[in-house]
Amino acid sequence: MVDQPYRSFKLFFTADSSDPSSYPIQAFLKFSDGSNSKVADEQLQPPVGTGRMFGPFPQVPGKSISQVNFRIGANNDPAATGFSYRISVQGFH
Protein backbone atom coordinates (compact mmCIF):
# COMPACT_ATOMS: atom_id res chain seq x y z
CA MET A 1 0.00 0.00 0.00
CA VAL A 2 1.29 3.46 -0.87
CA ASP A 3 0.86 5.85 2.04
CA GLN A 4 2.65 8.95 0.71
CA PRO A 5 2.47 10.97 -2.53
CA TYR A 6 5.75 9.87 -4.14
CA ARG A 7 6.91 11.39 -7.46
CA SER A 8 8.26 8.10 -8.83
CA PHE A 9 8.73 4.42 -7.99
CA LYS A 10 11.41 1.78 -8.59
CA LEU A 11 10.52 -1.92 -8.38
CA PHE A 12 13.03 -4.68 -7.64
CA PHE A 13 13.04 -8.46 -8.16
CA THR A 14 15.81 -10.72 -6.78
CA ALA A 15 16.03 -14.51 -7.31
CA ASP A 16 16.74 -16.49 -4.12
CA SER A 17 16.36 -20.10 -5.33
CA SER A 18 19.41 -22.32 -5.61
CA ASP A 19 17.95 -23.98 -8.72
CA PRO A 20 18.01 -21.91 -11.91
CA SER A 21 14.58 -20.99 -13.18
CA SER A 22 12.76 -18.72 -15.54
CA TYR A 23 10.49 -16.27 -13.74
CA PRO A 24 7.54 -14.72 -15.60
CA ILE A 25 7.16 -11.31 -13.94
CA GLN A 26 4.42 -8.73 -14.27
CA ALA A 27 4.14 -5.53 -12.25
CA PHE A 28 1.23 -3.12 -11.99
CA LEU A 29 0.61 0.33 -10.58
CA LYS A 30 -2.88 0.51 -9.07
CA PHE A 31 -4.54 3.91 -8.80
CA SER A 32 -6.93 5.20 -6.16
CA ASP A 33 -9.73 5.34 -8.77
CA GLY A 34 -9.48 1.53 -9.18
CA SER A 35 -7.71 1.57 -12.56
CA ASN A 36 -4.25 0.09 -13.07
CA SER A 37 -1.33 0.16 -15.47
CA LYS A 38 0.98 -2.76 -16.32
CA VAL A 39 4.55 -1.45 -16.08
CA ALA A 40 6.50 -4.73 -16.47
CA ASP A 41 5.90 -7.97 -18.36
CA GLU A 42 9.11 -9.98 -18.71
CA GLN A 43 10.57 -13.46 -18.48
CA LEU A 44 13.78 -13.41 -16.40
CA GLN A 45 16.42 -16.09 -15.74
CA PRO A 46 18.67 -14.36 -13.19
CA PRO A 47 21.46 -16.14 -11.29
CA VAL A 48 20.87 -16.60 -7.53
CA GLY A 49 21.13 -13.34 -5.61
CA THR A 50 20.67 -11.19 -8.69
CA GLY A 51 17.66 -9.78 -10.45
CA ARG A 52 16.36 -6.67 -12.07
CA MET A 53 15.22 -3.15 -11.33
CA PHE A 54 12.11 -1.88 -13.12
CA GLY A 55 11.56 1.86 -13.49
CA PRO A 56 11.69 4.50 -12.35
CA PHE A 57 8.00 5.00 -13.07
CA PRO A 58 6.76 8.57 -12.63
CA GLN A 59 3.48 9.45 -10.97
CA VAL A 60 0.73 9.65 -13.62
CA PRO A 61 -0.70 13.19 -13.91
CA GLY A 62 -4.20 13.39 -12.46
CA LYS A 63 -3.96 9.98 -10.76
CA SER A 64 -2.79 8.81 -7.36
CA ILE A 65 -0.92 5.49 -7.03
CA SER A 66 -2.39 3.49 -4.14
CA GLN A 67 -0.66 0.10 -4.62
CA VAL A 68 2.20 -1.54 -6.48
CA ASN A 69 1.52 -5.20 -7.30
CA PHE A 70 3.72 -8.00 -8.64
CA ARG A 71 2.56 -11.21 -10.32
CA ILE A 72 5.28 -13.87 -10.40
CA GLY A 73 4.55 -17.07 -12.30
CA ALA A 74 1.91 -17.72 -14.92
CA ASN A 75 -0.39 -20.43 -16.19
CA ASN A 76 2.00 -21.12 -19.07
CA ASP A 77 4.90 -21.79 -16.63
CA PRO A 78 3.43 -23.05 -13.33
CA ALA A 79 6.83 -24.35 -12.16
CA ALA A 80 7.97 -20.74 -11.66
CA THR A 81 5.67 -20.40 -8.64
CA GLY A 82 7.73 -22.93 -6.62
CA PHE A 83 10.92 -20.87 -6.51
CA SER A 84 11.86 -18.26 -3.92
CA TYR A 85 12.49 -14.60 -4.66
CA ARG A 86 12.39 -11.16 -3.06
CA ILE A 87 10.46 -8.16 -4.30
CA SER A 88 10.64 -4.59 -3.08
CA VAL A 89 9.45 -1.13 -4.03
CA GLN A 90 11.05 2.26 -3.38
CA GLY A 91 9.15 5.53 -3.60
CA PHE A 92 10.95 8.82 -4.25
CA HIS A 93 9.81 12.34 -3.32
mmCIF file of N, CA and C in Angstrom:
data_model
loop_
_atom_site.group_PDB
_atom_site.id
_atom_site.type_symbol
_atom_site.label_atom_id
_atom_site.label_comp_id
_atom_site.label_asym_id
_atom_site.label_seq_id
_atom_site.Cartn_x
_atom_site.Cartn_y
_atom_site.Cartn_z
ATOM 1 N N MET A 1 0.844 -1.169 0.000
ATOM 2 C CA MET A 1 0.000 0.000 0.000
ATOM 3 C C MET A 1 0.894 1.238 0.000
ATOM 4 N N VAL A 2 0.548 2.202 -0.789
ATOM 5 C CA VAL A 2 1.291 3.456 -0.871
ATOM 6 C C VAL A 2 0.638 4.450 0.084
ATOM 7 N N ASP A 3 1.428 4.961 1.029
ATOM 8 C CA ASP A 3 0.857 5.849 2.045
ATOM 9 C C ASP A 3 1.377 7.282 1.969
ATOM 10 N N GLN A 4 2.131 7.599 0.912
ATOM 11 C CA GLN A 4 2.647 8.952 0.713
ATOM 12 C C GLN A 4 2.597 9.294 -0.779
ATOM 13 N N PRO A 5 2.515 10.575 -1.113
ATOM 14 C CA PRO A 5 2.474 10.972 -2.533
ATOM 15 C C PRO A 5 3.875 11.047 -3.150
ATOM 16 N N TYR A 6 4.428 9.905 -3.529
ATOM 17 C CA TYR A 6 5.754 9.872 -4.140
ATOM 18 C C TYR A 6 5.697 10.366 -5.584
ATOM 19 N N ARG A 7 6.823 10.919 -6.063
ATOM 20 C CA ARG A 7 6.907 11.392 -7.455
ATOM 21 C C ARG A 7 7.204 10.266 -8.431
ATOM 22 N N SER A 8 7.932 9.232 -7.957
ATOM 23 C CA SER A 8 8.256 8.098 -8.825
ATOM 24 C C SER A 8 8.516 6.855 -7.977
ATOM 25 N N PHE A 9 8.548 5.703 -8.661
ATOM 26 C CA PHE A 9 8.731 4.417 -7.994
ATOM 27 C C PHE A 9 9.741 3.577 -8.761
ATOM 28 N N LYS A 10 10.540 2.804 -8.017
ATOM 29 C CA LYS A 10 11.409 1.778 -8.587
ATOM 30 C C LYS A 10 10.986 0.449 -7.980
ATOM 31 N N LEU A 11 10.924 -0.587 -8.812
ATOM 32 C CA LEU A 11 10.523 -1.918 -8.382
ATOM 33 C C LEU A 11 11.710 -2.852 -8.556
ATOM 34 N N PHE A 12 11.885 -3.783 -7.613
ATOM 35 C CA PHE A 12 13.034 -4.681 -7.636
ATOM 36 C C PHE A 12 12.590 -6.132 -7.493
ATOM 37 N N PHE A 13 13.239 -7.016 -8.252
ATOM 38 C CA PHE A 13 13.042 -8.462 -8.160
ATOM 39 C C PHE A 13 14.416 -9.092 -7.991
ATOM 40 N N THR A 14 14.554 -10.004 -7.009
ATOM 41 C CA THR A 14 15.812 -10.721 -6.780
ATOM 42 C C THR A 14 15.516 -12.207 -6.632
ATOM 43 N N ALA A 15 16.196 -13.054 -7.395
ATOM 44 C CA ALA A 15 16.027 -14.508 -7.312
ATOM 45 C C ALA A 15 16.769 -15.037 -6.089
ATOM 46 N N ASP A 16 16.119 -15.899 -5.302
ATOM 47 C CA ASP A 16 16.742 -16.491 -4.119
ATOM 48 C C ASP A 16 16.852 -18.008 -4.189
ATOM 49 N N SER A 17 16.319 -18.644 -5.224
ATOM 50 C CA SER A 17 16.356 -20.102 -5.328
ATOM 51 C C SER A 17 17.730 -20.584 -5.758
ATOM 52 N N SER A 18 18.121 -21.751 -5.222
ATOM 53 C CA SER A 18 19.413 -22.319 -5.615
ATOM 54 C C SER A 18 19.328 -23.003 -6.979
ATOM 55 N N ASP A 19 18.137 -23.393 -7.399
ATOM 56 C CA ASP A 19 17.948 -23.984 -8.723
ATOM 57 C C ASP A 19 17.660 -22.884 -9.735
ATOM 58 N N PRO A 20 18.297 -22.934 -10.896
ATOM 59 C CA PRO A 20 18.005 -21.914 -11.910
ATOM 60 C C PRO A 20 16.571 -22.069 -12.413
ATOM 61 N N SER A 21 15.951 -20.959 -12.680
ATOM 62 C CA SER A 21 14.581 -20.993 -13.183
ATOM 63 C C SER A 21 14.308 -19.766 -14.025
ATOM 64 N N SER A 22 13.250 -19.854 -14.783
ATOM 65 C CA SER A 22 12.760 -18.723 -15.545
ATOM 66 C C SER A 22 11.539 -18.184 -14.807
ATOM 67 N N TYR A 23 11.562 -16.901 -14.502
ATOM 68 C CA TYR A 23 10.486 -16.267 -13.745
ATOM 69 C C TYR A 23 9.669 -15.351 -14.655
ATOM 70 N N PRO A 24 8.405 -15.676 -14.902
ATOM 71 C CA PRO A 24 7.545 -14.721 -15.596
ATOM 72 C C PRO A 24 7.108 -13.652 -14.589
ATOM 73 N N ILE A 25 7.401 -12.405 -14.881
ATOM 74 C CA ILE A 25 7.157 -11.310 -13.941
ATOM 75 C C ILE A 25 6.282 -10.248 -14.596
ATOM 76 N N GLN A 26 5.238 -9.874 -13.880
ATOM 77 C CA GLN A 26 4.416 -8.734 -14.275
ATOM 78 C C GLN A 26 4.324 -7.807 -13.075
ATOM 79 N N ALA A 27 4.297 -6.517 -13.323
ATOM 80 C CA ALA A 27 4.139 -5.532 -12.250
ATOM 81 C C ALA A 27 3.108 -4.504 -12.690
ATOM 82 N N PHE A 28 2.329 -4.044 -11.716
ATOM 83 C CA PHE A 28 1.228 -3.119 -11.987
ATOM 84 C C PHE A 28 1.238 -1.976 -10.988
ATOM 85 N N LEU A 29 0.902 -0.791 -11.458
ATOM 86 C CA LEU A 29 0.612 0.334 -10.580
ATOM 87 C C LEU A 29 -0.907 0.409 -10.490
ATOM 88 N N LYS A 30 -1.433 0.391 -9.269
ATOM 89 C CA LYS A 30 -2.876 0.510 -9.070
ATOM 90 C C LYS A 30 -3.171 1.910 -8.561
ATOM 91 N N PHE A 31 -4.193 2.528 -9.136
ATOM 92 C CA PHE A 31 -4.538 3.907 -8.798
ATOM 93 C C PHE A 31 -5.740 3.956 -7.860
ATOM 94 N N SER A 32 -5.863 5.060 -7.144
ATOM 95 C CA SER A 32 -6.934 5.202 -6.155
ATOM 96 C C SER A 32 -8.327 5.171 -6.789
ATOM 97 N N ASP A 33 -8.428 5.417 -8.099
ATOM 98 C CA ASP A 33 -9.733 5.342 -8.767
ATOM 99 C C ASP A 33 -10.091 3.914 -9.196
ATOM 100 N N GLY A 34 -9.226 2.930 -8.857
ATOM 101 C CA GLY A 34 -9.483 1.530 -9.181
ATOM 102 C C GLY A 34 -8.852 1.060 -10.476
ATOM 103 N N SER A 35 -8.368 1.962 -11.305
ATOM 104 C CA SER A 35 -7.713 1.571 -12.558
ATOM 105 C C SER A 35 -6.281 1.128 -12.263
ATOM 106 N N ASN A 36 -5.640 0.494 -13.249
ATOM 107 C CA ASN A 36 -4.247 0.088 -13.071
ATOM 108 C C ASN A 36 -3.510 0.176 -14.395
ATOM 109 N N SER A 37 -2.190 0.095 -14.296
ATOM 110 C CA SER A 37 -1.328 0.162 -15.468
ATOM 111 C C SER A 37 -0.234 -0.891 -15.328
ATOM 112 N N LYS A 38 -0.095 -1.763 -16.341
ATOM 113 C CA LYS A 38 0.981 -2.758 -16.325
ATOM 114 C C LYS A 38 2.275 -2.055 -16.707
ATOM 115 N N VAL A 39 3.282 -2.140 -15.830
ATOM 116 C CA VAL A 39 4.549 -1.455 -16.083
ATOM 117 C C VAL A 39 5.693 -2.423 -16.371
ATOM 118 N N ALA A 40 5.470 -3.729 -16.163
ATOM 119 C CA ALA A 40 6.497 -4.729 -16.471
ATOM 120 C C ALA A 40 5.807 -6.017 -16.896
ATOM 121 N N ASP A 41 6.394 -6.680 -17.887
ATOM 122 C CA ASP A 41 5.900 -7.974 -18.363
ATOM 123 C C ASP A 41 7.080 -8.664 -19.031
ATOM 124 N N GLU A 42 7.857 -9.400 -18.220
ATOM 125 C CA GLU A 42 9.105 -9.980 -18.712
ATOM 126 C C GLU A 42 9.301 -11.391 -18.194
ATOM 127 N N GLN A 43 10.139 -12.128 -18.881
ATOM 128 C CA GLN A 43 10.570 -13.462 -18.485
ATOM 129 C C GLN A 43 12.045 -13.337 -18.122
ATOM 130 N N LEU A 44 12.396 -13.560 -16.848
ATOM 131 C CA LEU A 44 13.783 -13.413 -16.404
ATOM 132 C C LEU A 44 14.366 -14.750 -15.989
ATOM 133 N N GLN A 45 15.676 -14.921 -16.202
ATOM 134 C CA GLN A 45 16.416 -16.088 -15.735
ATOM 135 C C GLN A 45 17.669 -15.608 -15.003
ATOM 136 N N PRO A 46 17.504 -14.923 -13.876
ATOM 137 C CA PRO A 46 18.668 -14.363 -13.187
ATOM 138 C C PRO A 46 19.395 -15.407 -12.344
ATOM 139 N N PRO A 47 20.724 -15.292 -12.224
ATOM 140 C CA PRO A 47 21.457 -16.142 -11.287
ATOM 141 C C PRO A 47 21.019 -15.831 -9.850
ATOM 142 N N VAL A 48 21.242 -16.776 -8.943
ATOM 143 C CA VAL A 48 20.872 -16.600 -7.532
ATOM 144 C C VAL A 48 21.469 -15.314 -6.980
ATOM 145 N N GLY A 49 20.664 -14.569 -6.245
ATOM 146 C CA GLY A 49 21.127 -13.336 -5.613
ATOM 147 C C GLY A 49 21.135 -12.127 -6.526
ATOM 148 N N THR A 50 20.727 -12.319 -7.765
ATOM 149 C CA THR A 50 20.670 -11.187 -8.693
ATOM 150 C C THR A 50 19.241 -11.043 -9.204
ATOM 151 N N GLY A 51 18.998 -9.999 -9.930
ATOM 152 C CA GLY A 51 17.656 -9.782 -10.452
ATOM 153 C C GLY A 51 17.612 -8.576 -11.348
ATOM 154 N N ARG A 52 16.571 -7.781 -11.149
ATOM 155 C CA ARG A 52 16.364 -6.666 -12.067
ATOM 156 C C ARG A 52 15.620 -5.544 -11.367
ATOM 157 N N MET A 53 15.969 -4.325 -11.762
ATOM 158 C CA MET A 53 15.220 -3.153 -11.330
ATOM 159 C C MET A 53 14.299 -2.753 -12.478
ATOM 160 N N PHE A 54 13.070 -2.384 -12.147
ATOM 161 C CA PHE A 54 12.106 -1.876 -13.118
ATOM 162 C C PHE A 54 11.823 -0.423 -12.762
ATOM 163 N N GLY A 55 11.843 0.445 -13.751
ATOM 164 C CA GLY A 55 11.560 1.856 -13.490
ATOM 165 C C GLY A 55 12.811 2.698 -13.619
ATOM 166 N N PRO A 56 12.742 3.919 -13.183
ATOM 167 C CA PRO A 56 11.688 4.504 -12.350
ATOM 168 C C PRO A 56 10.432 4.820 -13.162
ATOM 169 N N PHE A 57 9.297 4.689 -12.484
ATOM 170 C CA PHE A 57 8.001 4.996 -13.071
ATOM 171 C C PHE A 57 7.472 6.266 -12.422
ATOM 172 N N PRO A 58 7.249 7.313 -13.207
ATOM 173 C CA PRO A 58 6.756 8.574 -12.628
ATOM 174 C C PRO A 58 5.277 8.475 -12.257
ATOM 175 N N GLN A 59 4.888 9.311 -11.329
ATOM 176 C CA GLN A 59 3.477 9.449 -10.972
ATOM 177 C C GLN A 59 2.709 9.877 -12.231
ATOM 178 N N VAL A 60 1.545 9.320 -12.450
ATOM 179 C CA VAL A 60 0.731 9.650 -13.622
ATOM 180 C C VAL A 60 -0.066 10.918 -13.316
ATOM 181 N N PRO A 61 0.041 11.947 -14.161
ATOM 182 C CA PRO A 61 -0.704 13.190 -13.906
ATOM 183 C C PRO A 61 -2.203 12.932 -13.743
ATOM 184 N N GLY A 62 -2.775 13.524 -12.708
ATOM 185 C CA GLY A 62 -4.204 13.390 -12.462
ATOM 186 C C GLY A 62 -4.621 12.112 -11.765
ATOM 187 N N LYS A 63 -3.654 11.241 -11.443
ATOM 188 C CA LYS A 63 -3.959 9.976 -10.760
ATOM 189 C C LYS A 63 -3.093 9.871 -9.515
ATOM 190 N N SER A 64 -3.538 9.046 -8.586
ATOM 191 C CA SER A 64 -2.786 8.809 -7.360
ATOM 192 C C SER A 64 -2.535 7.311 -7.226
ATOM 193 N N ILE A 65 -1.260 6.903 -7.152
ATOM 194 C CA ILE A 65 -0.917 5.487 -7.027
ATOM 195 C C ILE A 65 -1.210 5.042 -5.600
ATOM 196 N N SER A 66 -2.027 3.992 -5.464
ATOM 197 C CA SER A 66 -2.395 3.492 -4.141
ATOM 198 C C SER A 66 -1.733 2.160 -3.814
ATOM 199 N N GLN A 67 -1.316 1.392 -4.829
ATOM 200 C CA GLN A 67 -0.657 0.103 -4.619
ATOM 201 C C GLN A 67 0.307 -0.172 -5.763
ATOM 202 N N VAL A 68 1.319 -0.986 -5.455
ATOM 203 C CA VAL A 68 2.203 -1.535 -6.478
ATOM 204 C C VAL A 68 2.115 -3.045 -6.317
ATOM 205 N N ASN A 69 1.735 -3.756 -7.372
ATOM 206 C CA ASN A 69 1.518 -5.200 -7.296
ATOM 207 C C ASN A 69 2.430 -5.938 -8.265
ATOM 208 N N PHE A 70 2.940 -7.091 -7.809
ATOM 209 C CA PHE A 70 3.719 -8.002 -8.641
ATOM 210 C C PHE A 70 2.905 -9.270 -8.871
ATOM 211 N N ARG A 71 3.067 -9.867 -10.036
ATOM 212 C CA ARG A 71 2.560 -11.210 -10.315
ATOM 213 C C ARG A 71 3.761 -12.007 -10.813
ATOM 214 N N ILE A 72 4.145 -13.024 -10.039
ATOM 215 C CA ILE A 72 5.282 -13.868 -10.396
ATOM 216 C C ILE A 72 4.737 -15.253 -10.716
ATOM 217 N N GLY A 73 5.086 -15.785 -11.878
ATOM 218 C CA GLY A 73 4.553 -17.072 -12.299
ATOM 219 C C GLY A 73 3.347 -16.843 -13.189
ATOM 220 N N ALA A 74 3.032 -17.848 -14.000
ATOM 221 C CA ALA A 74 1.909 -17.717 -14.922
ATOM 222 C C ALA A 74 1.385 -19.100 -15.263
ATOM 223 N N ASN A 75 0.202 -19.148 -15.809
ATOM 224 C CA ASN A 75 -0.390 -20.433 -16.189
ATOM 225 C C ASN A 75 0.462 -21.178 -17.208
ATOM 226 N N ASN A 76 1.186 -20.456 -18.053
ATOM 227 C CA ASN A 76 1.998 -21.121 -19.074
ATOM 228 C C ASN A 76 3.331 -21.620 -18.522
ATOM 229 N N ASP A 77 3.682 -21.296 -17.275
ATOM 230 C CA ASP A 77 4.902 -21.793 -16.631
ATOM 231 C C ASP A 77 4.646 -21.947 -15.133
ATOM 232 N N PRO A 78 3.781 -22.914 -14.743
ATOM 233 C CA PRO A 78 3.428 -23.051 -13.331
ATOM 234 C C PRO A 78 4.606 -23.422 -12.441
ATOM 235 N N ALA A 79 5.674 -23.989 -12.985
ATOM 236 C CA ALA A 79 6.832 -24.345 -12.163
ATOM 237 C C ALA A 79 7.495 -23.118 -11.555
ATOM 238 N N ALA A 80 7.333 -21.962 -12.163
ATOM 239 C CA ALA A 80 7.974 -20.742 -11.658
ATOM 240 C C ALA A 80 7.416 -20.321 -10.307
ATOM 241 N N THR A 81 6.254 -20.803 -9.926
ATOM 242 C CA THR A 81 5.671 -20.401 -8.643
ATOM 243 C C THR A 81 6.291 -21.147 -7.471
ATOM 244 N N GLY A 82 7.119 -22.173 -7.709
ATOM 245 C CA GLY A 82 7.732 -22.934 -6.625
ATOM 246 C C GLY A 82 9.106 -22.442 -6.225
ATOM 247 N N PHE A 83 9.595 -21.384 -6.809
ATOM 248 C CA PHE A 83 10.916 -20.867 -6.509
ATOM 249 C C PHE A 83 10.815 -19.663 -5.587
ATOM 250 N N SER A 84 11.902 -19.389 -4.858
ATOM 251 C CA SER A 84 11.860 -18.256 -3.923
ATOM 252 C C SER A 84 12.515 -17.027 -4.548
ATOM 253 N N TYR A 85 12.024 -15.874 -4.118
ATOM 254 C CA TYR A 85 12.486 -14.598 -4.656
ATOM 255 C C TYR A 85 12.127 -13.511 -3.669
ATOM 256 N N ARG A 86 12.715 -12.340 -3.862
ATOM 257 C CA ARG A 86 12.391 -11.156 -3.064
ATOM 258 C C ARG A 86 11.912 -10.063 -4.004
ATOM 259 N N ILE A 87 10.916 -9.326 -3.553
ATOM 260 C CA ILE A 87 10.458 -8.160 -4.299
ATOM 261 C C ILE A 87 10.452 -6.970 -3.353
ATOM 262 N N SER A 88 10.703 -5.806 -3.892
ATOM 263 C CA SER A 88 10.641 -4.589 -3.078
ATOM 264 C C SER A 88 10.302 -3.406 -3.978
ATOM 265 N N VAL A 89 9.840 -2.349 -3.328
ATOM 266 C CA VAL A 89 9.451 -1.127 -4.032
ATOM 267 C C VAL A 89 10.018 0.054 -3.273
ATOM 268 N N GLN A 90 10.580 1.013 -3.990
ATOM 269 C CA GLN A 90 11.048 2.260 -3.382
ATOM 270 C C GLN A 90 10.289 3.420 -4.004
ATOM 271 N N GLY A 91 9.799 4.309 -3.143
ATOM 272 C CA GLY A 91 9.151 5.528 -3.598
ATOM 273 C C GLY A 91 10.077 6.709 -3.387
ATOM 274 N N PHE A 92 10.057 7.664 -4.306
ATOM 275 C CA PHE A 92 10.948 8.822 -4.245
ATOM 276 C C PHE A 92 10.142 10.112 -4.275
ATOM 277 N N HIS A 93 10.495 11.030 -3.389
ATOM 278 C CA HIS A 93 9.811 12.339 -3.319
ATOM 279 C C HIS A 93 10.380 13.300 -4.329
#
